[in-house]
Short mmCIF file of C-alpha atoms and ligand atoms in Angstrom, two decimals:
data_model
loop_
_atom_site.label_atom_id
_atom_site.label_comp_id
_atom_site.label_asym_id
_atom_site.label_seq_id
_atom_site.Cartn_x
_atom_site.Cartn_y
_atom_site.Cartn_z
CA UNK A 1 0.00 0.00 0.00
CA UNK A 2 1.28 3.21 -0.86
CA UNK A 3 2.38 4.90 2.04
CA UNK A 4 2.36 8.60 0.44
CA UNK A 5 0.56 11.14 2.75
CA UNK A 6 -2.39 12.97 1.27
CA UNK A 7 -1.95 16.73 0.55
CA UNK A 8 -5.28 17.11 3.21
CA UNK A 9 -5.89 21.33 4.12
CA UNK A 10 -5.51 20.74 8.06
CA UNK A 11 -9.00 23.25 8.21
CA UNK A 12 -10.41 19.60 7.35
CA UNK A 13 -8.59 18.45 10.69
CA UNK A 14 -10.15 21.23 12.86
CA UNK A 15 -13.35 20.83 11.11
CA UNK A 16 -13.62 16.94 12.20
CA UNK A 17 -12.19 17.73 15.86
CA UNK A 18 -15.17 20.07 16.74
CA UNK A 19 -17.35 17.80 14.58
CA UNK A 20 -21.25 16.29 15.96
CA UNK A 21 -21.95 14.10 13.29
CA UNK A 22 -19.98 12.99 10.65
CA UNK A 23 -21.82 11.80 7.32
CA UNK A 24 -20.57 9.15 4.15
CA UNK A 25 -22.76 8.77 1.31
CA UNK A 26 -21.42 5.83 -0.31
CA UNK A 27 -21.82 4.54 -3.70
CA UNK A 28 -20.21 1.65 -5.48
CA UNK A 29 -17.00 2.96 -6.30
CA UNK A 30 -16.61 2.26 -2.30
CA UNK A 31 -16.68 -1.64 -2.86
CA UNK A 32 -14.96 -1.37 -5.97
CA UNK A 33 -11.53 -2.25 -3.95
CA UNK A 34 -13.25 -5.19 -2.62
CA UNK A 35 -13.92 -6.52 -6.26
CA UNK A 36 -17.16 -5.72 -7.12
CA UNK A 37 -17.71 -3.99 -10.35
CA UNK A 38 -19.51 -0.67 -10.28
CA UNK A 39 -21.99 0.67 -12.86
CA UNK A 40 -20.66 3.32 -14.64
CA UNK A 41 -17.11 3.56 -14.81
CA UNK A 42 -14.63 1.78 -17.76
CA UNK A 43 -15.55 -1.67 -16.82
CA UNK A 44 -19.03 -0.62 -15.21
CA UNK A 45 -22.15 -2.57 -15.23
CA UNK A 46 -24.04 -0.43 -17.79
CA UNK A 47 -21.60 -0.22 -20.17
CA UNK A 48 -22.65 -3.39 -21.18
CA UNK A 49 -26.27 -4.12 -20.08
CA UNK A 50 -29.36 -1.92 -19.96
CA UNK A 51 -30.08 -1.13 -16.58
CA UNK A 52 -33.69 -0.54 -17.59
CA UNK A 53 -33.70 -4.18 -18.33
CA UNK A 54 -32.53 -5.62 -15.23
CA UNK A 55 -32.88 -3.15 -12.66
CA UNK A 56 -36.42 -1.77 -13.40
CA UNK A 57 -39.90 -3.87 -12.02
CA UNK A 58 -40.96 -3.69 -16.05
CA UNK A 59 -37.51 -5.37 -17.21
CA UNK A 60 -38.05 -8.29 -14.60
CA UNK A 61 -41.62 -8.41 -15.59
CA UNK A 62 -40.38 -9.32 -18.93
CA UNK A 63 -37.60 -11.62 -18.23
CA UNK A 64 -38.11 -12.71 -14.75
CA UNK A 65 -35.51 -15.20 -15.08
CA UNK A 66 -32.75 -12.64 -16.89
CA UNK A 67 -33.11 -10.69 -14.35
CA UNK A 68 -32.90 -13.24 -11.67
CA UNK A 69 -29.98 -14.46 -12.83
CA UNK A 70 -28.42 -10.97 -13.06
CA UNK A 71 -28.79 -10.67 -9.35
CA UNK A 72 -27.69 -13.89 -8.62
CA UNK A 73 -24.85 -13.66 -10.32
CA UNK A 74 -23.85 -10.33 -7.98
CA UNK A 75 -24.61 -12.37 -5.28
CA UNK A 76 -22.56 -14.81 -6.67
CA UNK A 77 -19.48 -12.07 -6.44
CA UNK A 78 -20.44 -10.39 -3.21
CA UNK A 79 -20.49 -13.23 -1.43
CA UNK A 80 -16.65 -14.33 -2.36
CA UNK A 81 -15.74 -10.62 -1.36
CA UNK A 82 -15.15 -8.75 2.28
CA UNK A 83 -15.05 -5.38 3.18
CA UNK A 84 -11.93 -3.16 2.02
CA UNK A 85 -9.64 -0.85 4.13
CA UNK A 86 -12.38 2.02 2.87
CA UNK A 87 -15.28 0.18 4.58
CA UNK A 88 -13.37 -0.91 7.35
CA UNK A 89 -12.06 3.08 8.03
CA UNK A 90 -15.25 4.23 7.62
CA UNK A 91 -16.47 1.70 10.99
CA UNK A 92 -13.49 2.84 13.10
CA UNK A 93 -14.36 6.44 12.57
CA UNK A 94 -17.02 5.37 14.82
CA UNK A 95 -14.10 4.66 17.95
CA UNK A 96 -12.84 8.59 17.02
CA UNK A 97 -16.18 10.76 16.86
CA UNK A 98 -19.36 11.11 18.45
CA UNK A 99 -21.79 10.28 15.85
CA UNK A 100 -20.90 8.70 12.52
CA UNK A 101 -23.64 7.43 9.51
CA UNK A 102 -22.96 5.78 6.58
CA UNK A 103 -25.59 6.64 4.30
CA UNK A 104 -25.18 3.75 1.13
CA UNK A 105 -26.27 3.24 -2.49
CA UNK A 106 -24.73 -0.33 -2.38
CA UNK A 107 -26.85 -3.46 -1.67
CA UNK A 108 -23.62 -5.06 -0.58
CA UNK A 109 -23.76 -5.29 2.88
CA UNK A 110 -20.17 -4.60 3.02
CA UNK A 111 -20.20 -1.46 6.07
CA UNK A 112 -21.98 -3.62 8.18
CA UNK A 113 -19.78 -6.58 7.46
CA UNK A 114 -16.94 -3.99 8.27
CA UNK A 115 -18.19 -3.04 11.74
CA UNK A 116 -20.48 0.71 10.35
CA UNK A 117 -23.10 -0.01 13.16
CA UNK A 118 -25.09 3.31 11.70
CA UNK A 119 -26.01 2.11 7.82
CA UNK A 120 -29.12 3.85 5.99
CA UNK A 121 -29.58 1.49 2.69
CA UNK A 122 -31.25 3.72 0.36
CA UNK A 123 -31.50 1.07 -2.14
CA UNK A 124 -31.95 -2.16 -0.41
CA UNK A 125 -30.09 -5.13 -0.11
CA UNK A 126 -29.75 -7.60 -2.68
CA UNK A 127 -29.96 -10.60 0.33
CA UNK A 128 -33.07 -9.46 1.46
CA UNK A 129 -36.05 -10.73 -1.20
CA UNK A 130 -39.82 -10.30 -1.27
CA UNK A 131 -42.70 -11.82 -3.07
CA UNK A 132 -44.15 -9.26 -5.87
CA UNK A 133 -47.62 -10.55 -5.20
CA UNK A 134 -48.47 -10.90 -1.66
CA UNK A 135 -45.41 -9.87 -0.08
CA UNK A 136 -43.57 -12.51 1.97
CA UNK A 137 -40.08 -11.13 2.90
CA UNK A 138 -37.39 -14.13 1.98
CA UNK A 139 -34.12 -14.29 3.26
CA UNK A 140 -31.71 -15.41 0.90
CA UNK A 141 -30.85 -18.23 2.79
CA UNK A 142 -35.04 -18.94 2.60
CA UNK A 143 -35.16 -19.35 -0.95
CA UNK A 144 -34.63 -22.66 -2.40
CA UNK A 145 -32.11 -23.26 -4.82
CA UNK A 146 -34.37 -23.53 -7.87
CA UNK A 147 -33.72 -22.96 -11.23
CA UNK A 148 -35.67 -20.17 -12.56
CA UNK A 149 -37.09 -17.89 -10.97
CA UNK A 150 -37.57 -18.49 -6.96
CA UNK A 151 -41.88 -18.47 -6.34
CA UNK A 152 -43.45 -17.43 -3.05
CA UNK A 153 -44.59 -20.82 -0.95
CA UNK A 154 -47.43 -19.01 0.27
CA UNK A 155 -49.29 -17.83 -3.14
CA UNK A 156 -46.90 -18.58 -5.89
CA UNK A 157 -45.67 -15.48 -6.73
CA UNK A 158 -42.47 -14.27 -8.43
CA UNK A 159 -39.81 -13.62 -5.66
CA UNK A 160 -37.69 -10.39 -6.25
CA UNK A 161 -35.09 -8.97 -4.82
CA UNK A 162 -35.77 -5.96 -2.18
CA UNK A 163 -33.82 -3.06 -3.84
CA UNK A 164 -34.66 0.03 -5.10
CA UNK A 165 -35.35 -0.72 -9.35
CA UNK A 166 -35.38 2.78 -11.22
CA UNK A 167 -38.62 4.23 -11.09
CA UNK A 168 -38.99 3.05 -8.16
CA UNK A 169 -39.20 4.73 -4.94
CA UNK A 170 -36.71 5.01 -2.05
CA UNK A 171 -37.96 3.38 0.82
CA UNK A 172 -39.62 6.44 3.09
CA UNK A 173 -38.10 5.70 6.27
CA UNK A 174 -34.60 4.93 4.88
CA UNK A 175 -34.66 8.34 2.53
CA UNK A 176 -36.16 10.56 5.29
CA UNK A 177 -33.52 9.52 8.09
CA UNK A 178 -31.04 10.24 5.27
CA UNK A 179 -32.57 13.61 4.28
CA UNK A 180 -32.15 14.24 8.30
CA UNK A 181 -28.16 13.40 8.63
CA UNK A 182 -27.63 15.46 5.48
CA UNK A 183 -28.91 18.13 6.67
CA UNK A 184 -27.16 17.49 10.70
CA UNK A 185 -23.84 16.57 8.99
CA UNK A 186 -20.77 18.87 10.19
CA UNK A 187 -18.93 17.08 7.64
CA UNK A 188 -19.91 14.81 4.53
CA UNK A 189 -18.23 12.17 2.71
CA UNK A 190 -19.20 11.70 -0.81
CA UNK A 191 -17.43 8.32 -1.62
CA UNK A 192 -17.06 6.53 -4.78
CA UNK A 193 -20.71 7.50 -6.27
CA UNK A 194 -21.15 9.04 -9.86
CA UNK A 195 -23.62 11.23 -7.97
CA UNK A 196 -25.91 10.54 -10.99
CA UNK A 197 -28.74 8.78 -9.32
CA UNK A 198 -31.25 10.67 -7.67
CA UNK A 199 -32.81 11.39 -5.28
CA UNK A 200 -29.86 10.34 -3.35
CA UNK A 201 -27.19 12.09 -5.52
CA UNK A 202 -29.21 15.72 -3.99
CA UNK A 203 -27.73 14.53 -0.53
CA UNK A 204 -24.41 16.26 -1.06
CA UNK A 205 -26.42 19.69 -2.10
CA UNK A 206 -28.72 18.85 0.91
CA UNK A 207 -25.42 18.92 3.06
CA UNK A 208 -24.27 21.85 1.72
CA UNK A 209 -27.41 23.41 1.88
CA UNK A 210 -26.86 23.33 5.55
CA UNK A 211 -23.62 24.30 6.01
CA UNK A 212 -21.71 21.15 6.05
CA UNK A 213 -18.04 20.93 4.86
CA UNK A 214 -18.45 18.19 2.03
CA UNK A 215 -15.31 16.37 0.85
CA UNK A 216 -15.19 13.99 -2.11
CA UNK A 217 -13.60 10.74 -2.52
CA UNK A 218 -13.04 9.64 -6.28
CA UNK A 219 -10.85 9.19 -8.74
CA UNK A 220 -12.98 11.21 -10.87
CA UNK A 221 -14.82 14.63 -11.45
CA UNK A 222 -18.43 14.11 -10.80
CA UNK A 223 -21.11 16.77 -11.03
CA UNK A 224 -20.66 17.08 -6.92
CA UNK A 225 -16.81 18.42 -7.15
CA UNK A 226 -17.90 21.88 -7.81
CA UNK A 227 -19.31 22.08 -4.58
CA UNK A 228 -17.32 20.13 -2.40
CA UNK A 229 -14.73 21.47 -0.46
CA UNK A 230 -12.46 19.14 -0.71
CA UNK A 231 -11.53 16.72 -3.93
CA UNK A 232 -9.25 14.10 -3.03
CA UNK A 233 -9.33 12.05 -6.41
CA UNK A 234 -8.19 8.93 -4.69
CA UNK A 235 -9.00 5.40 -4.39
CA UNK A 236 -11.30 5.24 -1.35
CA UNK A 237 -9.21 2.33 -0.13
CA UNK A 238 -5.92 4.23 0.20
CA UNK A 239 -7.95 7.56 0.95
CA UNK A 240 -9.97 7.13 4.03
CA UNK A 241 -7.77 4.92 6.00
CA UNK A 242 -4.98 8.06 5.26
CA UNK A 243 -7.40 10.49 6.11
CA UNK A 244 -7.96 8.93 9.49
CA UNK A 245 -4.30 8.00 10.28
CA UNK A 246 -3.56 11.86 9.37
CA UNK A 247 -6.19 12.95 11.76
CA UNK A 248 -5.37 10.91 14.52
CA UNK A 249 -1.27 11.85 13.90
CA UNK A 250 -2.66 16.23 14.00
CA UNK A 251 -5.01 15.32 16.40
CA UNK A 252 -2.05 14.23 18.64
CA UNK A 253 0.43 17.46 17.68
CA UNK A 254 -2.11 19.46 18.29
CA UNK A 255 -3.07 18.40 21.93
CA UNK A 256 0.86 17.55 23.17
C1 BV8 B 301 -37.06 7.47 -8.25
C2 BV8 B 301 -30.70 -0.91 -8.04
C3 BV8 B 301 -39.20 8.32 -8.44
C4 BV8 B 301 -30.10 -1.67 -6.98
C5 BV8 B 301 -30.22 1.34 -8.67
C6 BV8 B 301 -33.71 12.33 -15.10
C7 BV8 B 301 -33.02 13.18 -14.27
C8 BV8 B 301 -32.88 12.91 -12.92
C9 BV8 B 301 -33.45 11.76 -12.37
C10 BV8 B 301 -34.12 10.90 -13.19
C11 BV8 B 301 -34.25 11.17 -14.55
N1 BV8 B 301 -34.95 10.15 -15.09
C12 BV8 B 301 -35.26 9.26 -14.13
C13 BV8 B 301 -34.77 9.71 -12.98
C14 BV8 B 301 -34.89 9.07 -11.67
C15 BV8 B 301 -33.86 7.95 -11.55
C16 BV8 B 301 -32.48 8.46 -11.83
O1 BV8 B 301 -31.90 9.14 -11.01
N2 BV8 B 301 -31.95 8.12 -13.02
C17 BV8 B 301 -30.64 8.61 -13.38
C18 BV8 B 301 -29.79 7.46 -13.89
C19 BV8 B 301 -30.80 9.70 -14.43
N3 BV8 B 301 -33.97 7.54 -10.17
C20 BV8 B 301 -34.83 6.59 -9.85
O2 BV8 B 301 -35.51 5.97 -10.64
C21 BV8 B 301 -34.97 6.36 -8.35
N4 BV8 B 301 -36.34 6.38 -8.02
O3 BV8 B 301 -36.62 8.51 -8.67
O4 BV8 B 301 -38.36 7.25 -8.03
C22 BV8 B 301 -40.53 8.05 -7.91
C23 BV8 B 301 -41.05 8.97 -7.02
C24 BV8 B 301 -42.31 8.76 -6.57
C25 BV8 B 301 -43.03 7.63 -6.96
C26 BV8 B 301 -42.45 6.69 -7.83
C27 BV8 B 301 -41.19 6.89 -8.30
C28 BV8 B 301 -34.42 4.99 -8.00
C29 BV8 B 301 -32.93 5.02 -8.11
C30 BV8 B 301 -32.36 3.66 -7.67
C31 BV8 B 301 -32.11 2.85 -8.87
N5 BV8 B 301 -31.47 1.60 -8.49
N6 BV8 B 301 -29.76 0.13 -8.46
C32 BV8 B 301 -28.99 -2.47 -7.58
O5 BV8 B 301 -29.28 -3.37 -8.41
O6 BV8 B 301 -27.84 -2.18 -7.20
S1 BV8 B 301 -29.22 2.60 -9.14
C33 BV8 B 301 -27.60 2.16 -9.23
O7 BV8 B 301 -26.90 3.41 -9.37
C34 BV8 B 301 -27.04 1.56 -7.95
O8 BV8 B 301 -27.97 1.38 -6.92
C35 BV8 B 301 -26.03 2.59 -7.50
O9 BV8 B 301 -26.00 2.66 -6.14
C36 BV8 B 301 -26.58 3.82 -8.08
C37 BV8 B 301 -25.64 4.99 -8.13
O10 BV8 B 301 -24.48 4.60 -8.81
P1 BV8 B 301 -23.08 4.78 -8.01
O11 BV8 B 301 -23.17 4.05 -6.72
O12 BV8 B 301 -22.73 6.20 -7.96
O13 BV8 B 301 -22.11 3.94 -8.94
P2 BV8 B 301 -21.46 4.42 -10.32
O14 BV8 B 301 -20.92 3.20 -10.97
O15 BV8 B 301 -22.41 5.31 -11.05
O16 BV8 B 301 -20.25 5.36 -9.87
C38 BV8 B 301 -19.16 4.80 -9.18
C39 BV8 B 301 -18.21 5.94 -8.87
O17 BV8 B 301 -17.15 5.42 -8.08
C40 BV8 B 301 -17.59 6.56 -10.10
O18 BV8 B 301 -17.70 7.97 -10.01
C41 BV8 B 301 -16.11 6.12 -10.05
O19 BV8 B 301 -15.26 7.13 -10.52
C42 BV8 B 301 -15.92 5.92 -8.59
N7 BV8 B 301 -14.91 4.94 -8.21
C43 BV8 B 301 -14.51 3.84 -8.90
N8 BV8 B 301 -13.58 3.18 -8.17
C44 BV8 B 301 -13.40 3.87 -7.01
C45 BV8 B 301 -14.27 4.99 -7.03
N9 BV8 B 301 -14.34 5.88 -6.02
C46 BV8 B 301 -13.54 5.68 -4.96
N10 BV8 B 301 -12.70 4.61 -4.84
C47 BV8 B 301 -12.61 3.71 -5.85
N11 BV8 B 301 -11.75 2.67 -5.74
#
């Protein structure tokens, strides 16, 4: 691991030491480290399938068992993968300051896995399933192994997967609690998300909106770097393990 200090404006520092409540809005350029592709980038998802077809209700109403597959195949990859040294940062925060949330795009799992004890899933989780007609809830570890497309025991409905398909909306609890640390957050993380997708790509502006001190996390411009703060276009693997080591390092100067 490169070793390499980030060029971080201590203001960040001072910012975090008087911080209440420290926000991440995390997309899936967060588990990208871990192994799991993301949607947009060079290799991303979309680049070679139509997410209306496979993550939309009318896609898996036309090829239930495309669509299945599709998700099982993620599962397939998530489950070989664990958290990275991004995730796993992100949950020791929690040891440093008073009140840290991890609001995610990913239906990974991967913060909890890594220890984030405060996770708002704005667009599900691919292990949790439902059935589209009467609405049984299904663990994945429920549903039998069949080949198709998994139907509900109870009234033979399809069996979906519970996250968020585009057009869909967010579920109300999840999006309002976000909405709420948005607009509470001292400082925000914007971490590996295209900030494409709304509603939850408004969080940053939300943030901002309210004062917060926003700092991205990406490799790459998105449409949020002209209002962040800070840009630190590095992996989020390398960045917010350094960005906590750094902290911890002032944090100690500053109080011998
Ligand atoms: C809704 C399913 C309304 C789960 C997903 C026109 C304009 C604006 C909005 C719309 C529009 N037309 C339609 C809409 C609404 C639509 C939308 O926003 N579309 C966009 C694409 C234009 N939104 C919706 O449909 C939402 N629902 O609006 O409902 C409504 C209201 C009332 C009543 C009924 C309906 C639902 C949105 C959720 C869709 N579901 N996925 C799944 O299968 O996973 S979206 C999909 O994109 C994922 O969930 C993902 O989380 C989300 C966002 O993507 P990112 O996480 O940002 O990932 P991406 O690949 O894009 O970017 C990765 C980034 O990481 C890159 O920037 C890359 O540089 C960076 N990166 C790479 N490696 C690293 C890294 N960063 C750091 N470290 C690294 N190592």
């Amino acid at each position: 691991m490169d070793t390499t200090p980030l060029d971080l404006d201590p203001y960040l520092f001072e910012i975090l030491s008087q911080a209440n409540h420290i926000v991440a809005l995390t997309g899936a350029g967060v588990s990208a480290e871990s192994g799991i592709p993301t949607f947009r980038g060079e290799e991303g998802i979309w680049k070679k399938l139509k997410p209306q077809e496979l993550a939309s209700m009318k896609g898996f109403l036309k090829n239930p068992d495309r669509v299945t597959e599709w998700y099982q195949h993620r599962r397939d990859i998530i489950d070989k993968v664990k958290p990275n040294p991004g995730h796993i940062a992100l949950a020791e925060m929690e040891k440093e300051f008073r009140n840290v949330t991890v609001i995610t795009q990913n239906v990974d799992g991967l913060h909890q896995q890594a220890g984030s004890s405060n996770v708002i899933e704005l667009h599900g989780n691919i292990y949790r399933n439902y059935c589209i007609d009467c609405g049984k809830r299904y663990d994945y570890g429920q549903m039998k192994k069949s080949e198709g497309v998994p139907v509900c025991d109870e009234c033979g409905g399809y069996i979906r997967p519970d996250v968020v398909w585009f057009g869909e909306s967010l579920p109300m609890a999840a999006f309002n609690e976000a909405e709420r640390s948005a607009a509470a957050a001292d400082v925000m993380f914007s971490v590996g998300t295209s900030a494409e997708v709304y509603p939850a790509a408004g969080l940053p502006r939300t943030a901002k909106a309210h004062n917060a001190y926003l700092v991205e996390i990406n490799p790459q411009h998105t449409d949020i770097s002209l209002i962040a703060d800070d840009s630190i276009r590095k992996p989020s693997g390398e960045a917010l393990p350094k960005i906590l080591k750094q902290y911890l390092e002032w944090k100690k100067t500053s109080t011998d």
